[in-house]
Structures are given as C-alpha cells and as structure tokens.
Amino acid sequence: MEGISLHYFTPIASNIIRYFMVAGTAFVIFYKFYPNKFFKNKIQLGLAKNKDFIREILHSVQSSFVIGLVIALFLFTPLRDYVAIYNDFHEYHFLWIPLSILLALILHDSYFYWMHRVVHHPKLFKSIHLTHHKSTNPSPWTSFSFHYYEAITEAMAVPLILCLIPMHPFSLILFGLLSFCINVYGHLGYEIAPKWFRNSLLFEVLISSTYHNLHHAKPKGNYGLYFRFWDRLLKTENPNYRMDYDRIQKRRFGQ
C-alpha cells in the first residue's frame, strides 16, 4: 500500500516540477532577464501584473495535481488493464516511438479542439473557462491556469490517448514534455518562430504563439492546441490571424 501511495505522487510531482522548470525558465528569460532584447517579439504590448502571475501559478499547481492524479490512476490501479501501455521496447518497431508521439499529438489536438469549443459555450464559459481567460495577455504561467473542472476535462485526454495508442512509458514522458513545451510557447506572449516559418508549409499546419495569443485577446476562434486543421476545416480560425502575424513579423524583421 505504501508503494502504491508513492507511485501516485510520482506523476503529480513530475507534473508540478515540469511546470515550474519549463514555464519558469521561459518566464525568467522573456519577462525578467531579456524583456528589452525581445521587445519586438512581444505580441501584446504591456505586461500582466504580479497578482495575475500569482493567480495563474496557484491555478496551475492545482491543475498539475489533478492531471497527475488522473495519470496515476491509469498507471498504478486496475485501470491500467484498459490502457495500451507496454514496457518492452522490442514489442514494437523502434520507429513506433516517434510515430506514437505524433499520433498522440494529433488525437490530443482533436480532443482539445472539441473540448475547448464546449467550454466556450455561454453556459460553461463564465463558470469554468473564464478562469483561464482572465489572462487576456497570457504569460508562460498561464499554460495550466484552469478551473479544477476544466483541469479534469484536460486530464481525460490522457486515458483516451492511452486506450487507443500503444505507448511505451518513455514515449509518454516525451509526449507530455513536448505537449507542455508547445503549450508554454502558445502562452508565451512573444512570437519567437524563425523568419522562414511564415512562408513554409509548417505555417499552414501548426499554430504559433500569435495564433493562441489572439484567442486570449479575442476569445472566439483559434481553438486548436497544436494544429490549424480543425479551425480551418470548420471555419473557426480568426480571420485576422495572418494580418496579426505579418504585423509582428514586420516589426521583428523589418519587412
């Protein structure tokens, strides 16, 4: 029983540590050490206040706990029998490691898009999703700043992925880290994509920090997490996205 209890704390603690390491590093670099250097990269002029950062951190720790607990339930209880986690690296071809991560990102993005649209319904927005949207000018600390009900819905993506996609624990760790890094980038408040990104195929496929920042500034449209697929298909993409991105691109690179 003691072993099980310790196991429960592993994903919870790792979630919280990851949050402070990734979000904290991004915050220190862009908001404390080099704000002047990255001034041209700032998407919205001005900064949130310290009280906003504190609110975001408190909600994020709560969300990290909830998400970690859900992961623990599906790893260290009989619920594990219902997920497709495998421990033997040789059970699948080694290329399945990156492929499983890509498939997990696609599935997660689809789940997130529809869940995100649901919590934007007027009957749910004020009671649940408004907690996240109090951050109209987001920072890295915003990444996990959710109402605890929304944290539960966010967490349920994990068992969905693990029930449908066989994943090695190593793949799951990489997926979680990559997912959170993209999340922090989306809430960074600064556009740091390289110059070539704008005219590449990736621009048409992936979201950018500007993309999600626009969703916080004007909370309608741009519901995707990693990809633009669903927003473009269902015409929920903010029509000002390209114009806003080009405005920041011109400020950054002078053309």
Tab-separated table of C-alpha atoms in Angstrom:
chain	number	residue	atom	x	y	z
A	1	MET	CA	0.000	0.000	0.000
A	2	GLU	CA	2.870	2.377	0.785
A	3	GLY	CA	4.439	1.592	-2.597
A	4	ILE	CA	1.189	2.449	-4.361
A	5	SER	CA	0.968	5.732	-2.469
A	6	LEU	CA	4.486	6.677	-3.520
A	7	HIS	CA	3.668	5.784	-7.114
A	8	TYR	CA	0.684	8.107	-7.019
A	9	PHE	CA	2.906	11.037	-6.121
A	10	THR	CA	5.362	10.404	-8.965
A	11	PRO	CA	3.257	11.805	-11.876
A	12	ILE	CA	1.837	14.525	-9.621
A	13	ALA	CA	5.271	15.694	-8.506
A	14	SER	CA	6.742	15.390	-12.010
A	15	ASN	CA	3.876	17.488	-13.422
A	16	ILE	CA	4.448	20.255	-10.889
A	17	ILE	CA	8.240	20.158	-11.299
A	18	ARG	CA	7.887	20.240	-15.096
A	19	TYR	CA	5.535	23.219	-14.840
A	20	PHE	CA	7.961	25.309	-12.804
A	21	MET	CA	11.009	24.254	-14.821
A	22	VAL	CA	9.573	24.888	-18.313
A	23	ALA	CA	7.175	27.763	-17.612
A	24	GLY	CA	9.553	29.268	-15.068
A	25	THR	CA	12.540	29.177	-17.405
A	26	ALA	CA	10.525	30.829	-20.199
A	27	PHE	CA	9.218	33.468	-17.791
A	28	VAL	CA	12.663	34.323	-16.420
A	29	ILE	CA	14.190	34.609	-19.892
A	30	PHE	CA	11.482	36.686	-21.558
A	31	TYR	CA	9.983	38.613	-18.644
A	32	LYS	CA	12.924	39.147	-16.291
A	33	PHE	CA	16.323	38.803	-17.960
A	34	TYR	CA	15.772	39.926	-21.561
A	35	PRO	CA	12.445	41.784	-21.967
A	36	ASN	CA	14.166	44.645	-23.835
A	37	LYS	CA	16.005	42.293	-26.156
A	38	PHE	CA	12.729	40.609	-27.120
A	39	PHE	CA	10.642	43.793	-27.156
A	40	LYS	CA	9.954	43.488	-30.900
A	41	ASN	CA	8.717	39.939	-30.347
A	42	LYS	CA	6.035	40.974	-27.845
A	43	ILE	CA	2.613	40.143	-29.245
A	44	GLN	CA	0.540	42.397	-26.993
A	45	LEU	CA	2.253	45.482	-25.629
A	46	GLY	CA	2.237	45.758	-21.859
A	47	LEU	CA	2.522	43.058	-19.228
A	48	ALA	CA	0.213	41.311	-16.838
A	49	LYS	CA	0.551	42.263	-13.173
A	50	ASN	CA	2.208	40.252	-10.422
A	51	LYS	CA	-1.197	39.403	-8.935
A	52	ASP	CA	-2.102	37.819	-12.284
A	53	PHE	CA	1.046	35.714	-12.262
A	54	ILE	CA	0.308	34.540	-8.720
A	55	ARG	CA	-3.282	33.625	-9.666
A	56	GLU	CA	-2.039	31.696	-12.691
A	57	ILE	CA	0.581	29.804	-10.683
A	58	LEU	CA	-1.913	28.778	-7.991
A	59	HIS	CA	-4.425	27.507	-10.555
A	60	SER	CA	-1.655	25.770	-12.491
A	61	VAL	CA	-0.382	23.885	-9.444
A	62	GLN	CA	-3.956	22.739	-8.841
A	63	SER	CA	-4.288	21.631	-12.481
A	64	SER	CA	-0.922	19.853	-12.386
A	65	PHE	CA	-2.107	17.930	-9.329
A	66	VAL	CA	-5.396	16.912	-10.979
A	67	ILE	CA	-3.750	15.839	-14.251
A	68	GLY	CA	-1.019	13.951	-12.398
A	69	LEU	CA	-3.628	12.167	-10.277
A	70	VAL	CA	-5.573	11.020	-13.356
A	71	ILE	CA	-2.353	9.717	-14.914
A	72	ALA	CA	-1.541	7.884	-11.670
A	73	LEU	CA	-4.971	6.240	-11.619
A	74	PHE	CA	-4.404	4.786	-15.078
A	75	LEU	CA	-0.850	3.697	-14.343
A	76	PHE	CA	-0.999	2.290	-10.818
A	77	THR	CA	-4.515	0.917	-10.303
A	78	PRO	CA	-6.512	-1.849	-12.035
A	79	LEU	CA	-7.495	0.771	-14.614
A	80	ARG	CA	-4.118	0.064	-16.196
A	81	ASP	CA	-5.689	-3.060	-17.702
A	82	TYR	CA	-7.668	-0.770	-20.001
A	83	VAL	CA	-4.757	1.222	-21.428
A	84	ALA	CA	-2.260	0.154	-24.082
A	85	ILE	CA	0.990	0.839	-22.227
A	86	TYR	CA	3.815	-1.577	-22.960
A	87	ASN	CA	7.156	-1.868	-21.168
A	88	ASP	CA	9.219	-3.941	-23.599
A	89	PHE	CA	10.965	-1.673	-26.145
A	90	HIS	CA	11.115	-4.617	-28.563
A	91	GLU	CA	7.363	-5.201	-28.561
A	92	TYR	CA	7.041	-2.640	-31.376
A	93	HIS	CA	9.424	-1.380	-34.050
A	94	PHE	CA	11.674	1.419	-32.736
A	95	LEU	CA	10.075	3.833	-35.213
A	96	TRP	CA	6.819	3.379	-33.319
A	97	ILE	CA	8.236	5.614	-30.555
A	98	PRO	CA	8.163	8.848	-32.636
A	99	LEU	CA	5.091	7.722	-34.577
A	100	SER	CA	3.113	7.051	-31.393
A	101	ILE	CA	4.038	10.515	-30.114
A	102	LEU	CA	2.862	12.105	-33.375
A	103	LEU	CA	-0.406	10.159	-33.268
A	104	ALA	CA	-0.879	11.168	-29.629
A	105	LEU	CA	-0.414	14.834	-30.572
A	106	ILE	CA	-2.987	14.529	-33.383
A	107	LEU	CA	-5.500	12.778	-31.139
A	108	HIS	CA	-4.890	15.218	-28.298
A	109	ASP	CA	-5.354	18.171	-30.636
A	110	SER	CA	-8.691	16.771	-31.847
A	111	TYR	CA	-9.877	16.104	-28.302
A	112	PHE	CA	-8.758	19.547	-27.173
A	113	TYR	CA	-10.450	21.344	-30.072
A	114	TRP	CA	-13.879	19.913	-29.306
A	115	MET	CA	-13.500	20.137	-25.534
A	116	HIS	CA	-12.333	23.730	-25.957
A	117	ARG	CA	-15.357	24.630	-28.044
A	118	VAL	CA	-17.658	23.064	-25.445
A	119	VAL	CA	-16.228	25.121	-22.566
A	120	HIS	CA	-16.674	28.244	-24.699
A	121	HIS	CA	-20.427	27.672	-24.653
A	122	PRO	CA	-22.016	30.622	-22.770
A	123	LYS	CA	-23.387	28.318	-20.063
A	124	LEU	CA	-19.913	26.946	-19.309
A	125	PHE	CA	-17.618	29.818	-20.141
A	126	LYS	CA	-18.315	32.004	-17.092
A	127	SER	CA	-18.445	29.139	-14.610
A	128	ILE	CA	-15.443	27.161	-15.895
A	129	HIS	CA	-13.346	28.515	-18.761
A	130	LEU	CA	-13.278	32.143	-17.622
A	131	THR	CA	-10.602	31.155	-15.090
A	132	HIS	CA	-8.218	30.580	-17.984
A	133	HIS	CA	-9.396	33.612	-19.942
A	134	LYS	CA	-8.808	36.045	-17.108
A	135	SER	CA	-5.343	36.017	-18.660
A	136	THR	CA	-6.133	38.259	-21.635
A	137	ASN	CA	-2.417	38.962	-22.072
A	138	PRO	CA	-1.021	35.486	-21.313
A	139	SER	CA	2.379	34.537	-19.959
A	140	PRO	CA	4.090	31.146	-19.564
A	141	TRP	CA	2.389	30.824	-16.172
A	142	THR	CA	-0.995	30.774	-17.961
A	143	SER	CA	-0.289	27.377	-19.508
A	144	PHE	CA	-2.070	25.283	-16.867
A	145	SER	CA	-4.192	28.012	-15.283
A	146	PHE	CA	-7.557	26.221	-15.313
A	147	HIS	CA	-10.615	25.876	-13.118
A	148	TYR	CA	-10.422	22.448	-11.463
A	149	TYR	CA	-13.412	21.210	-13.501
A	150	GLU	CA	-11.563	22.128	-16.678
A	151	ALA	CA	-8.405	20.514	-15.324
A	152	ILE	CA	-10.359	17.249	-15.105
A	153	THR	CA	-11.542	17.543	-18.716
A	154	GLU	CA	-7.981	18.367	-19.782
A	155	ALA	CA	-6.704	15.331	-17.895
A	156	MET	CA	-9.166	12.942	-19.540
A	157	ALA	CA	-7.243	13.279	-22.797
A	158	VAL	CA	-4.569	11.055	-21.238
A	159	PRO	CA	-6.661	7.875	-20.766
A	160	LEU	CA	-8.241	8.456	-24.189
A	161	ILE	CA	-4.798	8.509	-25.795
A	162	LEU	CA	-3.547	5.549	-23.779
A	163	CYS	CA	-6.607	3.463	-24.594
A	164	LEU	CA	-6.243	3.993	-28.349
A	165	ILE	CA	-2.477	4.299	-28.915
A	166	PRO	CA	0.046	1.774	-27.565
A	167	MET	CA	2.767	3.806	-25.847
A	168	HIS	CA	5.952	2.986	-24.013
A	169	PRO	CA	6.429	4.966	-20.758
A	170	PHE	CA	9.372	6.719	-22.448
A	171	SER	CA	7.041	7.849	-25.270
A	172	LEU	CA	4.505	9.040	-22.722
A	173	ILE	CA	7.144	11.128	-20.941
A	174	LEU	CA	8.342	12.672	-24.211
A	175	PHE	CA	4.772	13.346	-25.303
A	176	GLY	CA	3.976	15.078	-22.007
A	177	LEU	CA	7.117	17.210	-22.166
A	178	LEU	CA	6.622	18.154	-25.820
A	179	SER	CA	2.947	18.910	-25.243
A	180	PHE	CA	3.726	21.205	-22.338
A	181	CYS	CA	6.557	22.997	-24.154
A	182	ILE	CA	4.172	23.738	-27.041
A	183	ASN	CA	1.590	24.893	-24.506
A	184	VAL	CA	4.098	27.285	-22.920
A	185	TYR	CA	5.069	28.578	-26.365
A	186	GLY	CA	1.399	29.212	-27.147
A	187	HIS	CA	1.037	31.281	-23.977
A	188	LEU	CA	4.491	32.837	-24.096
A	189	GLY	CA	3.307	36.307	-25.080
A	190	TYR	CA	6.221	36.587	-27.504
A	191	GLU	CA	6.489	35.335	-31.073
A	192	ILE	CA	9.797	33.514	-31.461
A	193	ALA	CA	9.198	31.437	-34.605
A	194	PRO	CA	12.058	31.832	-37.113
A	195	LYS	CA	11.639	34.127	-40.100
A	196	TRP	CA	11.327	31.266	-42.601
A	197	PHE	CA	8.356	29.792	-40.725
A	198	ARG	CA	5.930	32.335	-42.233
A	199	ASN	CA	6.413	31.154	-45.824
A	200	SER	CA	6.693	27.456	-45.084
A	201	LEU	CA	4.186	24.621	-45.138
A	202	LEU	CA	4.522	24.432	-41.344
A	203	PHE	CA	2.849	27.845	-41.022
A	204	GLU	CA	-0.229	26.405	-42.723
A	205	VAL	CA	-0.288	23.399	-40.392
A	206	LEU	CA	0.976	24.434	-36.951
A	207	ILE	CA	-0.311	27.069	-34.574
A	208	SER	CA	2.036	29.806	-33.372
A	209	SER	CA	2.242	31.842	-30.206
A	210	THR	CA	0.496	34.644	-32.106
A	211	TYR	CA	-2.282	32.224	-33.051
A	212	HIS	CA	-3.172	31.310	-29.485
A	213	ASN	CA	-2.473	34.793	-28.134
A	214	LEU	CA	-5.167	36.086	-30.467
A	215	HIS	CA	-7.568	33.624	-28.858
A	216	HIS	CA	-6.841	35.138	-25.440
A	217	ALA	CA	-7.164	38.703	-26.688
A	218	LYS	CA	-10.431	37.929	-28.512
A	219	PRO	CA	-11.820	34.671	-27.100
A	220	LYS	CA	-13.589	33.403	-30.193
A	221	GLY	CA	-11.978	31.134	-32.739
A	222	ASN	CA	-8.477	29.630	-32.851
A	223	TYR	CA	-9.481	26.702	-30.645
A	224	GLY	CA	-6.690	24.334	-31.704
A	225	LEU	CA	-3.801	23.306	-29.472
A	226	TYR	CA	-1.083	22.171	-31.891
A	227	PHE	CA	-2.538	22.270	-35.390
A	228	ARG	CA	-4.726	24.521	-37.515
A	229	PHE	CA	-6.608	21.578	-39.084
A	230	TRP	CA	-9.901	21.761	-37.208
A	231	ASP	CA	-10.097	25.548	-37.127
A	232	ARG	CA	-9.539	25.766	-40.865
A	233	LEU	CA	-11.892	22.886	-41.667
A	234	LEU	CA	-14.741	24.239	-39.546
A	235	LYS	CA	-14.015	27.911	-40.306
A	236	THR	CA	-13.373	28.864	-36.679
A	237	GLU	CA	-9.992	30.425	-37.374
A	238	ASN	CA	-9.756	34.134	-36.546
A	239	PRO	CA	-9.712	35.943	-39.930
A	240	ASN	CA	-7.178	38.449	-38.579
A	241	TYR	CA	-4.547	35.821	-37.802
A	242	ARG	CA	-2.384	36.251	-40.900
A	243	MET	CA	-2.579	40.029	-40.646
A	244	ASP	CA	-1.564	39.979	-36.977
A	245	TYR	CA	1.265	37.542	-37.619
A	246	ASP	CA	2.548	39.640	-40.526
A	247	ARG	CA	2.401	42.774	-38.371
A	248	ILE	CA	4.647	41.164	-35.782
A	249	GLN	CA	6.829	39.628	-38.493
A	250	LYS	CA	7.396	43.084	-39.977
A	251	ARG	CA	8.205	44.568	-36.563
A	252	ARG	CA	10.700	41.757	-35.874
A	253	PHE	CA	12.431	41.570	-39.243
A	254	GLY	CA	11.662	44.934	-40.852
A	255	GLN	CA	9.937	43.577	-43.948
